[in-house]
CSV table of C-alpha atoms and ligand atoms in Angstrom, one decimal:
chain,number,residue,atom,x,y,z
A,895,MET,CA,47.2,175.6,47.2
A,896,THR,CA,47.3,172.0,46.1
A,897,ALA,CA,50.3,170.0,47.2
A,898,GLN,CA,51.7,167.7,44.6
A,899,PRO,CA,53.1,164.3,45.5
A,900,GLU,CA,56.5,165.6,44.1
A,901,ASP,CA,56.5,168.4,46.7
A,902,TYR,CA,56.7,165.8,49.4
A,903,ARG,CA,59.3,163.8,47.6
A,904,LYS,CA,61.6,166.7,46.8
A,905,ALA,CA,61.4,168.2,50.3
A,906,LEU,CA,61.9,164.9,52.0
A,907,ASP,CA,64.8,164.0,49.8
A,908,ARG,CA,66.5,167.2,50.7
A,909,ALA,CA,65.8,166.7,54.4
A,910,HIS,CA,67.2,163.2,54.1
A,911,ASN,CA,70.4,164.4,52.5
A,912,HIS,CA,70.9,167.1,55.1
A,913,ALA,CA,70.1,164.7,58.0
A,914,VAL,CA,72.6,162.1,56.7
A,915,GLU,CA,75.3,164.8,56.2
A,916,TRP,CA,74.7,166.1,59.7
A,917,LEU,CA,75.0,162.7,61.3
A,918,GLU,CA,78.0,161.8,59.3
A,919,SER,CA,79.7,165.0,60.2
A,920,MET,CA,79.8,163.9,63.9
A,921,ALA,CA,83.0,162.0,63.3
A,922,THR,CA,85.0,165.2,62.3
A,923,ARG,CA,83.0,168.2,63.4
A,924,PRO,CA,83.6,169.9,66.8
A,925,VAL,CA,80.9,169.1,69.2
A,926,ALA,CA,80.4,172.8,70.2
A,927,PRO,CA,78.3,175.1,68.0
A,928,ARG,CA,80.4,177.7,66.0
A,929,GLN,CA,77.8,180.4,66.2
A,930,THR,CA,75.8,182.0,69.1
A,931,ALA,CA,72.0,182.2,69.0
A,932,ASP,CA,72.3,185.9,68.1
A,933,GLU,CA,74.6,185.1,65.2
A,934,VAL,CA,72.3,182.5,63.8
A,935,ALA,CA,69.3,184.8,64.3
A,936,ALA,CA,70.9,187.2,61.8
A,937,HIS,CA,69.7,184.8,59.1
A,938,PHE,CA,66.3,184.1,60.6
A,939,ARG,CA,65.2,187.4,62.0
A,940,VAL,CA,63.9,188.8,58.8
A,941,PRO,CA,60.4,190.0,58.0
A,942,LEU,CA,58.1,187.2,56.7
A,943,GLN,CA,58.1,187.6,52.9
A,944,ASN,CA,54.8,187.9,51.1
A,945,ARG,CA,55.0,185.0,48.6
A,946,GLY,CA,55.5,181.4,49.4
A,947,ILE,CA,58.7,179.6,48.8
A,948,ASP,CA,59.3,176.1,47.3
A,949,PRO,CA,59.3,173.5,50.2
A,950,ALA,CA,62.6,172.0,49.1
A,951,GLU,CA,64.2,175.4,49.1
A,952,VAL,CA,62.9,176.1,52.5
A,953,VAL,CA,64.5,172.9,53.7
A,954,ASP,CA,67.8,173.8,52.1
A,955,GLU,CA,67.8,177.3,53.6
A,956,LEU,CA,66.9,176.0,57.1
A,957,ALA,CA,69.7,173.4,57.1
A,958,THR,CA,72.3,175.8,55.7
A,959,PHE,CA,71.7,178.6,58.2
A,960,ALA,CA,71.1,176.3,61.2
A,961,GLU,CA,74.2,174.2,60.8
A,962,PRO,CA,76.8,176.5,62.4
A,963,GLY,CA,74.5,176.9,65.4
A,964,LEU,CA,73.9,173.2,66.0
A,965,MET,CA,75.3,171.5,69.1
A,966,GLY,CA,76.8,168.0,68.3
A,967,MET,CA,74.3,166.3,70.6
A,968,PRO,CA,74.3,163.1,68.5
A,969,SER,CA,78.1,162.8,69.0
A,970,GLY,CA,79.7,160.1,71.1
A,971,LYS,CA,81.8,162.9,72.5
A,972,PHE,CA,78.8,164.8,73.9
A,973,PHE,CA,78.6,164.3,77.7
A,974,GLY,CA,76.6,167.4,78.7
A,975,TRP,CA,73.6,167.4,81.1
A,976,VAL,CA,71.9,164.1,80.5
A,977,ILE,CA,71.0,164.0,76.9
A,978,GLY,CA,71.5,160.8,74.8
A,979,GLY,CA,71.7,160.5,71.1
A,980,THR,CA,69.4,158.7,68.6
A,981,LEU,CA,69.5,155.1,67.6
A,982,PRO,CA,69.1,154.7,63.8
A,983,ALA,CA,65.8,152.7,64.1
A,984,ALA,CA,64.4,155.2,66.5
A,985,LEU,CA,65.3,158.2,64.3
A,986,ALA,CA,64.0,156.6,61.1
A,987,SER,CA,60.7,155.6,62.8
A,988,ASP,CA,60.4,159.1,64.2
A,989,TRP,CA,60.3,160.3,60.6
A,990,LEU,CA,57.5,157.9,59.9
A,991,VAL,CA,55.7,159.2,62.9
A,992,SER,CA,55.7,162.7,61.4
A,993,ALA,CA,54.8,161.4,57.9
A,994,TRP,CA,51.9,159.3,59.3
A,995,ASP,CA,50.8,162.3,61.4
A,996,GLN,CA,48.6,160.2,63.6
A,997,ASN,CA,46.9,162.1,66.4
A,998,THR,CA,47.4,159.3,68.9
A,999,ALA,CA,44.4,159.8,71.2
A,1000,MET,CA,41.9,157.1,70.5
A,1001,ARG,CA,42.4,153.4,69.7
A,1002,TYR,CA,39.6,153.2,67.1
A,1003,ALA,CA,40.9,156.3,65.2
A,1004,THR,CA,44.6,155.4,65.2
A,1005,PRO,CA,44.7,151.7,65.7
A,1006,ALA,CA,48.3,151.2,64.4
A,1007,ALA,CA,49.8,153.9,66.6
A,1008,SER,CA,47.8,152.7,69.6
A,1009,ALA,CA,48.8,149.1,69.2
A,1010,ILE,CA,52.5,149.8,68.6
A,1011,GLU,CA,52.6,152.1,71.7
A,1012,GLU,CA,50.9,149.4,73.8
A,1013,ALA,CA,53.5,146.9,72.7
A,1014,ALA,CA,56.3,149.3,73.5
A,1015,GLY,CA,54.8,149.8,76.9
A,1016,GLN,CA,54.6,146.1,77.6
A,1017,TRP,CA,58.2,145.6,76.6
A,1018,LEU,CA,59.3,148.4,78.8
A,1019,LEU,CA,57.4,147.1,81.9
A,1020,ASP,CA,59.0,143.7,81.2
A,1021,LEU,CA,62.6,145.0,80.8
A,1022,LEU,CA,62.4,147.3,83.9
A,1023,GLY,CA,60.7,144.7,86.1
A,1024,LEU,CA,57.6,146.8,86.7
A,1025,PRO,CA,54.2,145.4,87.5
A,1026,PRO,CA,52.9,144.0,84.1
A,1027,ALA,CA,49.3,145.3,84.5
A,1028,SER,CA,50.6,148.9,85.0
A,1029,ALA,CA,49.3,151.8,82.8
A,1030,VAL,CA,51.9,153.4,80.6
A,1031,GLY,CA,51.7,156.9,79.1
A,1032,PHE,CA,54.1,158.5,76.7
A,1033,THR,CA,54.7,162.1,77.7
A,1034,THR,CA,57.0,164.9,76.3
A,1035,GLY,CA,59.7,164.1,78.9
A,1036,ALA,CA,60.3,163.1,82.5
A,1037,THR,CA,59.1,166.4,83.9
A,1038,LEU,CA,55.6,165.6,82.6
A,1039,ALA,CA,56.0,161.9,83.4
A,1040,ASN,CA,56.7,163.0,87.0
A,1041,PHE,CA,53.7,165.3,86.8
A,1042,ALA,CA,51.5,162.5,85.6
A,1043,GLY,CA,52.7,160.0,88.2
A,1044,LEU,CA,52.4,162.5,91.0
A,1045,ALA,CA,48.9,163.5,89.8
A,1046,ALA,CA,47.8,159.9,90.2
A,1047,GLY,CA,49.4,159.9,93.6
A,1048,ARG,CA,47.6,163.1,94.6
A,1049,LEU,CA,44.2,161.7,93.5
A,1050,SER,CA,44.9,158.5,95.4
A,1051,VAL,CA,46.1,159.9,98.7
A,1052,LEU,CA,43.3,162.4,98.8
A,1053,ALA,CA,40.7,159.8,98.0
A,1054,ASP,CA,42.1,157.8,100.9
A,1055,ALA,CA,41.5,160.9,103.1
A,1056,GLY,CA,37.8,161.1,101.8
A,1057,TRP,CA,38.5,163.9,99.3
A,1058,ASP,CA,37.6,163.8,95.6
A,1059,VAL,CA,40.2,166.1,94.0
A,1060,ASN,CA,38.6,165.8,90.5
A,1061,ALA,CA,35.3,167.1,91.8
A,1062,ASP,CA,36.3,169.5,94.5
A,1063,GLY,CA,39.8,170.6,93.6
A,1064,LEU,CA,42.4,171.5,96.2
A,1065,THR,CA,40.7,174.4,97.9
A,1066,GLY,CA,39.7,173.2,101.3
A,1067,ALA,CA,41.3,169.8,100.8
A,1068,PRO,CA,43.5,168.1,103.4
A,1069,ARG,CA,47.1,169.3,102.9
A,1070,VAL,CA,49.1,166.7,100.9
A,1071,THR,CA,52.7,166.5,102.2
A,1072,VAL,CA,55.2,165.6,99.5
A,1073,ILE,CA,58.5,164.3,100.8
A,1074,VAL,CA,61.6,164.4,98.6
A,1075,GLY,CA,65.3,163.9,99.1
A,1076,GLU,CA,67.6,166.9,99.2
A,1077,GLU,CA,69.0,166.1,95.8
A,1078,ARG,CA,65.9,165.4,93.8
A,1079,HIS,CA,65.8,166.9,90.3
A,1080,THR,CA,64.4,170.4,90.1
A,1081,SER,CA,61.7,169.2,87.7
A,1082,VAL,CA,60.0,167.4,90.6
A,1083,ASP,CA,59.5,170.7,92.2
A,1084,LEU,CA,58.1,172.0,89.0
A,1085,ALA,CA,55.7,169.1,88.7
A,1086,LEU,CA,54.5,169.7,92.3
A,1087,ARG,CA,54.0,173.4,91.4
A,1088,TYR,CA,51.8,172.5,88.4
A,1089,LEU,CA,49.8,170.2,90.7
A,1090,GLY,CA,49.1,172.9,93.2
A,1091,LEU,CA,51.0,171.0,95.9
A,1092,GLY,CA,53.5,173.7,96.6
A,1093,SER,CA,57.1,173.2,97.8
A,1094,PRO,CA,58.0,169.7,99.0
A,1095,SER,CA,59.3,168.7,102.5
A,1096,VAL,CA,63.0,168.0,102.0
A,1097,VAL,CA,64.8,165.2,103.9
A,1098,ALA,CA,68.6,164.8,104.1
A,1099,ALA,CA,70.7,162.9,101.6
A,1100,ASP,CA,74.0,161.1,102.1
A,1101,ASP,CA,77.3,161.9,100.5
A,1102,GLN,CA,76.2,160.4,97.2
A,1103,GLY,CA,73.0,162.3,97.2
A,1104,ARG,CA,70.8,159.3,98.2
A,1105,LEU,CA,67.8,160.0,100.4
A,1106,ARG,CA,68.6,158.8,103.9
A,1107,PRO,CA,66.0,156.3,105.2
A,1108,ASP,CA,66.5,157.4,108.8
A,1109,ALA,CA,65.7,161.0,107.8
A,1110,LEU,CA,62.6,159.7,105.9
A,1111,ALA,CA,61.5,157.8,109.0
A,1112,ASP,CA,61.8,160.9,111.1
A,1113,ALA,CA,59.9,163.0,108.6
A,1114,LEU,CA,57.1,160.5,108.4
A,1115,ALA,CA,56.8,160.1,112.1
A,1116,GLY,CA,55.8,163.7,112.7
A,1117,LEU,CA,53.1,163.8,109.9
A,1118,ASN,CA,49.4,163.9,109.8
A,1119,GLY,CA,47.3,163.6,106.6
A,1120,PRO,CA,47.9,162.4,103.1
A,1121,VAL,CA,51.6,161.8,102.1
A,1122,ILE,CA,53.5,161.3,98.8
A,1123,VAL,CA,57.1,160.2,98.9
A,1124,CYS,CA,59.1,160.9,95.8
A,1125,LEU,CA,62.3,158.8,95.4
A,1126,GLN,CA,65.0,159.1,92.8
A,1127,ALA,CA,66.6,156.4,90.6
A,1128,GLY,CA,69.7,158.1,89.2
A,1129,ASN,CA,71.2,161.2,90.8
A,1130,LEU,CA,72.2,163.8,88.2
A,1131,HIS,CA,75.7,164.3,89.8
A,1132,SER,CA,76.5,160.9,91.1
A,1133,GLY,CA,74.2,158.5,89.3
A,1134,ALA,CA,73.3,157.1,92.7
A,1135,PHE,CA,70.0,155.4,93.5
A,1136,ASP,CA,67.8,156.1,96.6
A,1137,PRO,CA,67.5,153.0,98.8
A,1138,MET,CA,64.3,151.7,97.3
A,1139,ARG,CA,63.1,148.8,99.4
A,1140,GLU,CA,63.7,150.5,102.7
A,1141,ALA,CA,62.2,153.9,101.7
A,1142,ILE,CA,59.2,152.3,100.0
A,1143,ASP,CA,58.5,150.1,103.0
A,1144,LEU,CA,58.7,153.0,105.4
A,1145,ALA,CA,56.4,155.1,103.2
A,1146,HIS,CA,53.8,152.3,102.6
A,1147,ALA,CA,53.7,151.6,106.3
A,1148,ARG,CA,52.5,155.2,106.7
A,1149,GLY,CA,49.9,154.8,103.8
A,1150,ALA,CA,51.9,157.1,101.5
A,1151,TRP,CA,52.1,156.9,97.7
A,1152,VAL,CA,55.6,156.3,96.4
A,1153,HIS,CA,56.7,157.9,93.1
A,1154,VAL,CA,60.1,157.2,91.6
A,1155,ASP,CA,61.8,159.7,89.3
A,1156,GLY,CA,64.1,157.6,87.2
A,1157,ALA,CA,64.5,159.9,84.2
A,1158,PHE,CA,67.7,158.2,83.1
A,1159,GLY,CA,68.5,155.8,86.0
A,1160,LEU,CA,65.3,153.6,85.7
A,1161,TRP,CA,67.0,151.9,82.8
A,1162,ALA,CA,69.5,150.4,85.2
A,1163,ALA,CA,66.7,148.1,86.2
A,1164,ALA,CA,67.2,146.3,82.8
A,1165,SER,CA,70.6,145.0,84.0
A,1166,THR,CA,71.1,142.5,86.7
A,1167,GLN,CA,74.2,144.5,87.7
A,1168,TYR,CA,71.9,146.9,89.4
A,1169,ALA,CA,69.7,144.4,91.2
A,1170,ASP,CA,71.1,145.5,94.6
A,1171,HIS,CA,70.9,149.2,93.8
A,1172,LEU,CA,67.2,148.9,92.7
A,1173,ASP,CA,66.0,146.2,95.0
A,1174,GLY,CA,62.3,146.8,95.8
A,1175,LEU,CA,61.8,149.2,92.8
A,1176,GLY,CA,58.8,147.4,91.6
A,1177,ARG,CA,56.9,148.0,94.9
A,1178,ALA,CA,56.5,151.7,94.2
A,1179,ASP,CA,53.2,153.1,93.0
A,1180,SER,CA,54.4,155.1,90.0
A,1181,TRP,CA,57.5,155.7,88.0
A,1182,ALA,CA,58.8,158.3,85.5
A,1183,THR,CA,61.5,157.8,83.0
A,1184,ASP,CA,62.7,159.2,79.7
A,1185,ALA,CA,63.2,157.3,76.5
A,1186,HIS,CA,65.1,160.3,75.1
A,1187,LYS,CA,68.0,159.9,77.5
A,1188,THR,CA,69.3,156.4,78.2
A,1189,LEU,CA,67.2,154.6,75.5
A,1190,ASN,CA,68.4,157.1,72.8
A,1191,VAL,CA,65.3,157.9,71.0
A,1192,PRO,CA,64.8,161.4,69.5
A,1193,TYR,CA,63.2,164.2,71.6
A,1194,ASP,CA,60.7,164.3,72.9
A,1195,CYS,CA,59.7,161.1,74.8
A,1196,GLY,CA,59.1,160.5,78.5
A,1197,VAL,CA,57.3,157.6,80.0
A,1198,VAL,CA,54.9,157.5,83.0
A,1199,VAL,CA,54.0,154.1,84.6
A,1200,VAL,CA,51.3,153.7,87.2
A,1201,ALA,CA,50.8,150.3,88.9
A,1202,LYS,CA,47.0,150.8,89.3
A,1203,PRO,CA,45.9,151.9,85.8
A,1204,HIS,CA,42.5,153.4,86.9
A,1205,LEU,CA,44.4,156.0,89.0
A,1206,LEU,CA,46.2,157.4,86.0
A,1207,ARG,CA,43.1,157.2,83.9
A,1208,SER,CA,41.0,158.9,86.5
A,1209,SER,CA,43.5,161.7,86.6
A,1210,PHE,CA,43.7,162.3,82.8
A,1211,GLY,CA,40.6,160.7,81.3
A,1212,ALA,CA,37.5,162.8,80.9
A,1213,HIS,CA,35.4,160.6,83.2
A,1214,THR,CA,36.2,160.8,86.9
A,1215,GLU,CA,36.4,157.1,87.5
A,1216,TYR,CA,37.3,154.0,85.5
A,1217,LEU,CA,36.5,150.7,87.1
A,1218,VAL,CA,36.5,148.0,84.5
A,1219,HIS,CA,37.9,149.0,81.2
A,1220,ALA,CA,40.4,146.5,79.9
A,1221,ILE,CA,42.5,148.9,77.8
A,1222,GLY,CA,42.1,152.6,77.9
A,1223,ASP,CA,42.6,155.1,75.1
A,1224,PRO,CA,46.1,156.6,74.8
A,1225,TRP,CA,44.9,160.1,75.7
A,1226,GLU,CA,43.6,158.9,79.1
A,1227,ASN,CA,47.2,158.2,80.3
A,1228,VAL,CA,48.8,161.5,79.5
A,1229,PRO,CA,48.2,165.2,80.2
A,1230,GLU,CA,47.9,166.0,76.5
A,1231,PHE,CA,44.8,165.4,74.4
A,1232,SER,CA,46.3,165.6,71.0
A,1233,ARG,CA,49.9,164.4,70.5
A,1234,ARG,CA,52.3,162.6,68.1
A,1235,ALA,CA,52.8,158.9,68.4
A,1236,ARG,CA,56.0,159.4,70.3
A,1237,GLY,CA,55.9,155.8,71.7
A,1238,ILE,CA,56.6,154.4,68.2
A,1239,PRO,CA,60.4,155.2,68.3
A,1240,VAL,CA,60.5,153.4,71.7
A,1241,TRP,CA,59.1,150.3,70.0
A,1242,ALA,CA,61.6,150.7,67.2
A,1243,ALA,CA,64.6,151.2,69.5
A,1244,LEU,CA,63.7,148.2,71.6
A,1245,ARG,CA,63.0,146.1,68.5
A,1246,SER,CA,66.3,147.0,67.0
A,1247,LEU,CA,68.3,146.3,70.2
A,1248,GLY,CA,66.5,143.3,71.4
A,1249,ARG,CA,66.6,142.4,75.1
A,1250,GLU,CA,70.3,141.7,75.0
A,1251,GLY,CA,71.1,144.9,73.1
A,1252,THR,CA,69.1,147.0,75.5
A,1253,ILE,CA,70.9,145.5,78.5
A,1254,ALA,CA,74.2,145.9,76.7
A,1255,LEU,CA,73.5,149.6,75.9
A,1256,VAL,CA,72.8,150.4,79.6
A,1257,GLU,CA,75.9,148.5,80.7
A,1258,ARG,CA,78.1,150.0,78.1
A,1259,LEU,CA,77.1,153.6,79.1
A,1260,ALA,CA,78.1,152.8,82.7
A,1261,GLU,CA,81.3,151.1,81.6
A,1262,ASN,CA,82.4,154.1,79.6
A,1263,ALA,CA,81.6,156.3,82.6
A,1264,ARG,CA,83.9,154.1,84.7
A,1265,ALA,CA,86.6,154.2,82.1
A,1266,LEU,CA,86.5,158.0,81.9
A,1267,ALA,CA,86.5,158.3,85.7
A,1268,GLN,CA,89.5,156.0,86.1
A,1269,ARG,CA,91.6,157.6,83.5
A,1270,LEU,CA,90.8,161.1,84.5
A,1271,ALA,CA,91.5,160.3,88.1
A,1272,ALA,CA,95.0,159.3,87.1
A,1273,LEU,CA,95.7,162.8,85.8
A,1274,PRO,CA,97.5,165.0,88.4
A,1275,GLY,CA,95.2,167.3,90.4
A,1276,VAL,CA,92.0,165.6,89.1
A,1277,GLU,CA,89.6,164.3,91.7
A,1278,VAL,CA,86.5,162.1,91.0
A,1279,LEU,CA,84.0,163.2,93.6
A,1280,ASN,CA,81.4,160.5,93.3
A,1281,ASP,CA,81.3,156.7,93.5
A,1282,VAL,CA,80.8,156.0,89.8
A,1283,VAL,CA,77.9,153.6,90.0
A,1284,PHE,CA,76.1,154.4,86.8
A,1285,THR,CA,76.5,156.9,83.9
A,1286,GLN,CA,77.5,160.1,85.8
A,1287,VAL,CA,80.9,161.4,86.8
A,1288,SER,CA,81.6,164.5,88.9
A,1289,LEU,CA,85.1,166.0,88.7
A,1290,SER,CA,87.0,168.6,90.6
A,1291,PHE,CA,90.3,170.1,89.5
A,1292,GLY,CA,91.2,171.4,92.9
A,1293,THR,CA,89.9,174.8,93.7
A,1294,ASP,CA,86.5,176.0,92.4
A,1295,GLU,CA,88.4,178.6,90.4
A,1296,ARG,CA,90.5,176.1,88.7
A,1297,THR,CA,87.6,173.8,88.0
A,1298,ARG,CA,85.8,176.7,86.4
A,1299,ALA,CA,88.9,177.6,84.3
A,1300,VAL,CA,89.3,174.0,83.0
A,1301,THR,CA,85.5,173.9,82.2
A,1302,GLN,CA,85.8,177.1,80.2
A,1303,ALA,CA,88.9,176.0,78.4
A,1304,LEU,CA,87.1,172.7,77.5
A,1305,ILE,CA,84.1,174.5,76.1
A,1306,ALA,CA,86.4,176.9,74.2
A,1307,ASP,CA,88.2,173.8,72.7
A,1308,GLY,CA,84.9,172.5,71.6
A,1309,SER,CA,86.0,169.0,70.6
A,1310,VAL,CA,84.0,167.4,73.4
A,1311,TRP,CA,81.2,168.8,75.6
A,1312,MET,CA,80.9,168.3,79.4
A,1313,SER,CA,78.8,170.5,81.7
A,1314,GLY,CA,80.0,172.7,84.5
A,1315,SER,CA,77.8,172.4,87.6
A,1316,HIS,CA,77.8,172.8,91.3
A,1317,TRP,CA,77.5,169.8,93.7
A,1318,GLN,CA,77.8,169.5,97.5
A,1319,GLY,CA,79.2,173.0,97.8
A,1320,ARG,CA,81.8,172.7,95.1
A,1321,GLU,CA,82.2,173.7,91.4
A,1322,ILE,CA,82.4,170.6,89.3
A,1323,LEU,CA,82.8,169.4,85.8
A,1324,ARG,CA,80.1,166.8,85.1
A,1325,ILE,CA,80.2,164.0,82.6
A,1326,SER,CA,77.1,162.1,81.6
A,1327,VAL,CA,77.6,159.1,79.3
A,1328,SER,CA,74.3,158.8,77.7
A,1329,ASN,CA,75.0,158.4,74.0
A,1330,TRP,CA,74.7,154.9,72.6
A,1331,SER,CA,77.5,155.6,70.1
A,1332,THR,CA,80.3,156.6,72.6
A,1333,ASP,CA,83.2,154.2,72.0
A,1334,ALA,CA,86.8,153.7,73.2
A,1335,ALA,CA,88.1,156.2,70.7
A,1336,ASP,CA,85.6,158.9,72.0
A,1337,VAL,CA,86.7,158.1,75.5
A,1338,ALA,CA,90.4,158.5,74.5
A,1339,ALA,CA,89.7,161.7,72.6
A,1340,SER,CA,87.8,163.1,75.6
A,1341,ILE,CA,90.7,162.4,78.0
A,1342,ASP,CA,93.0,164.3,75.6
A,1343,ALA,CA,90.6,167.2,75.4
A,1344,VAL,CA,90.5,167.4,79.2
A,1345,ARG,CA,94.3,167.2,79.3
A,1346,ARG,CA,94.5,170.1,76.8
A,1347,ALA,CA,92.0,172.1,78.8
A,1348,MET,CA,94.0,171.6,82.0
A,1349,ALA,CA,97.1,172.8,80.3
A,1350,ALA,CA,95.3,175.8,78.8
A,1351,ALA,CA,93.9,176.7,82.3
A,1352,GLU,CA,97.4,176.8,83.8
B,572,PLP,C1,66.4,165.0,82.9
B,572,PLP,C2,65.8,164.7,84.3
B,572,PLP,C3,64.5,165.1,84.6
B,572,PLP,C4,63.6,165.9,83.6
B,572,PLP,O1,63.4,165.3,82.5
B,572,PLP,P1,63.0,166.0,81.1
B,572,PLP,O2,62.9,164.9,80.1
B,572,PLP,O3,64.0,167.0,80.8
B,572,PLP,O4,61.6,166.6,81.3
B,572,PLP,C5,63.9,164.7,85.8
B,572,PLP,N1,64.7,164.0,86.6
B,572,PLP,C6,65.9,163.6,86.4
B,572,PLP,C7,66.7,162.8,87.4
B,572,PLP,C8,66.5,164.0,85.2
B,572,PLP,O5,67.8,163.6,84.9
């Protein structure tokens, strides 16, 4: 079958129309989907027909049947999990990434994609105050960015113990102890599982979910053998940051590798408002973050940063050791061999925002979180459970039962979306302000929606 140039044009024009309609509907459409997965499946779960269908028609059918089952994640009134929307420049450049279809593995084969991603990586290191000579890899998300950073750590601490994990694997290797705070993200446990490191050693956290340095010191004191300490910048429930300088100094004094999971919170480092919270951040050995959360690029885009580039490249490059290579190929810094040029939307997002705009984005998200917390706390029977230091707000409506009832009423109302969760032994309603477009009107509408849900839960 020969594709005609018009086929692309027609299909892309339809996709463009549907995309713009979808995005423009955010202003008026409920955030919640109107159909369940099973209801949507009624249209899609049909036997594959024999003959092909015109590409433009396929796009129309897809958009029409998908629409009732789409969650308004690009909406400024979406506060579920930690998600983020999409900046216009990031979205448009992501379309080009698909159209260009560059398998971003090798510099000589995809020079433009490689150069643009390298530029994005440098901007990112600069904005976040991370060591400028670090290696940067663009992964599918923070789970894989954690995996990649921890892989470099595993290689390094085992090498320090005289063990070559690339050559000899883990069987018979000295046991690597991985220390995490009680409230690390579950994806850290998954990354450790993929790495064959088993379950981590858990140390206590304080009332905001921050790892306690005294507990870390105790844990380190009793240990023999290689150690990795995994810290967190941005707690899912409270937004809080682990005490970086203190924890990193303790860990390094013991010869441990320090990895920081900053899936959404690492972006706080762009703002001087967080200088105290993140003091010492740049002394860690590896960092993971997402661009698809706080930076608001489309899924999927995570970022791994490793201060000593050869350790990342030794983990994922095909050769066991890189000593003097100025710049590696993109594939050497990530678990995937073939992949899309997902760093390009990062470049476009940062280019469109500029330094000031990026800082303003981060500060605005936190400001909206504070506004929501303050105004919700003023409602009778509403308790804000965390110190609102960043983008996350955890709420209780009294008893667990009532909090659950309000959460259900809010989801049934559908005009905003916030997540029910469980934190420090209580049911909570959690707000994550991660969308670049959330404004004062969205905040006001969200307060109204919570008020209605409280009345409905009476
Ligand atoms: C979201 C999140 C992750 C996992 O990131 P993905 O992009 O979903 O893989 C890890 N850690 C924290 C703190 C997160 O918020």
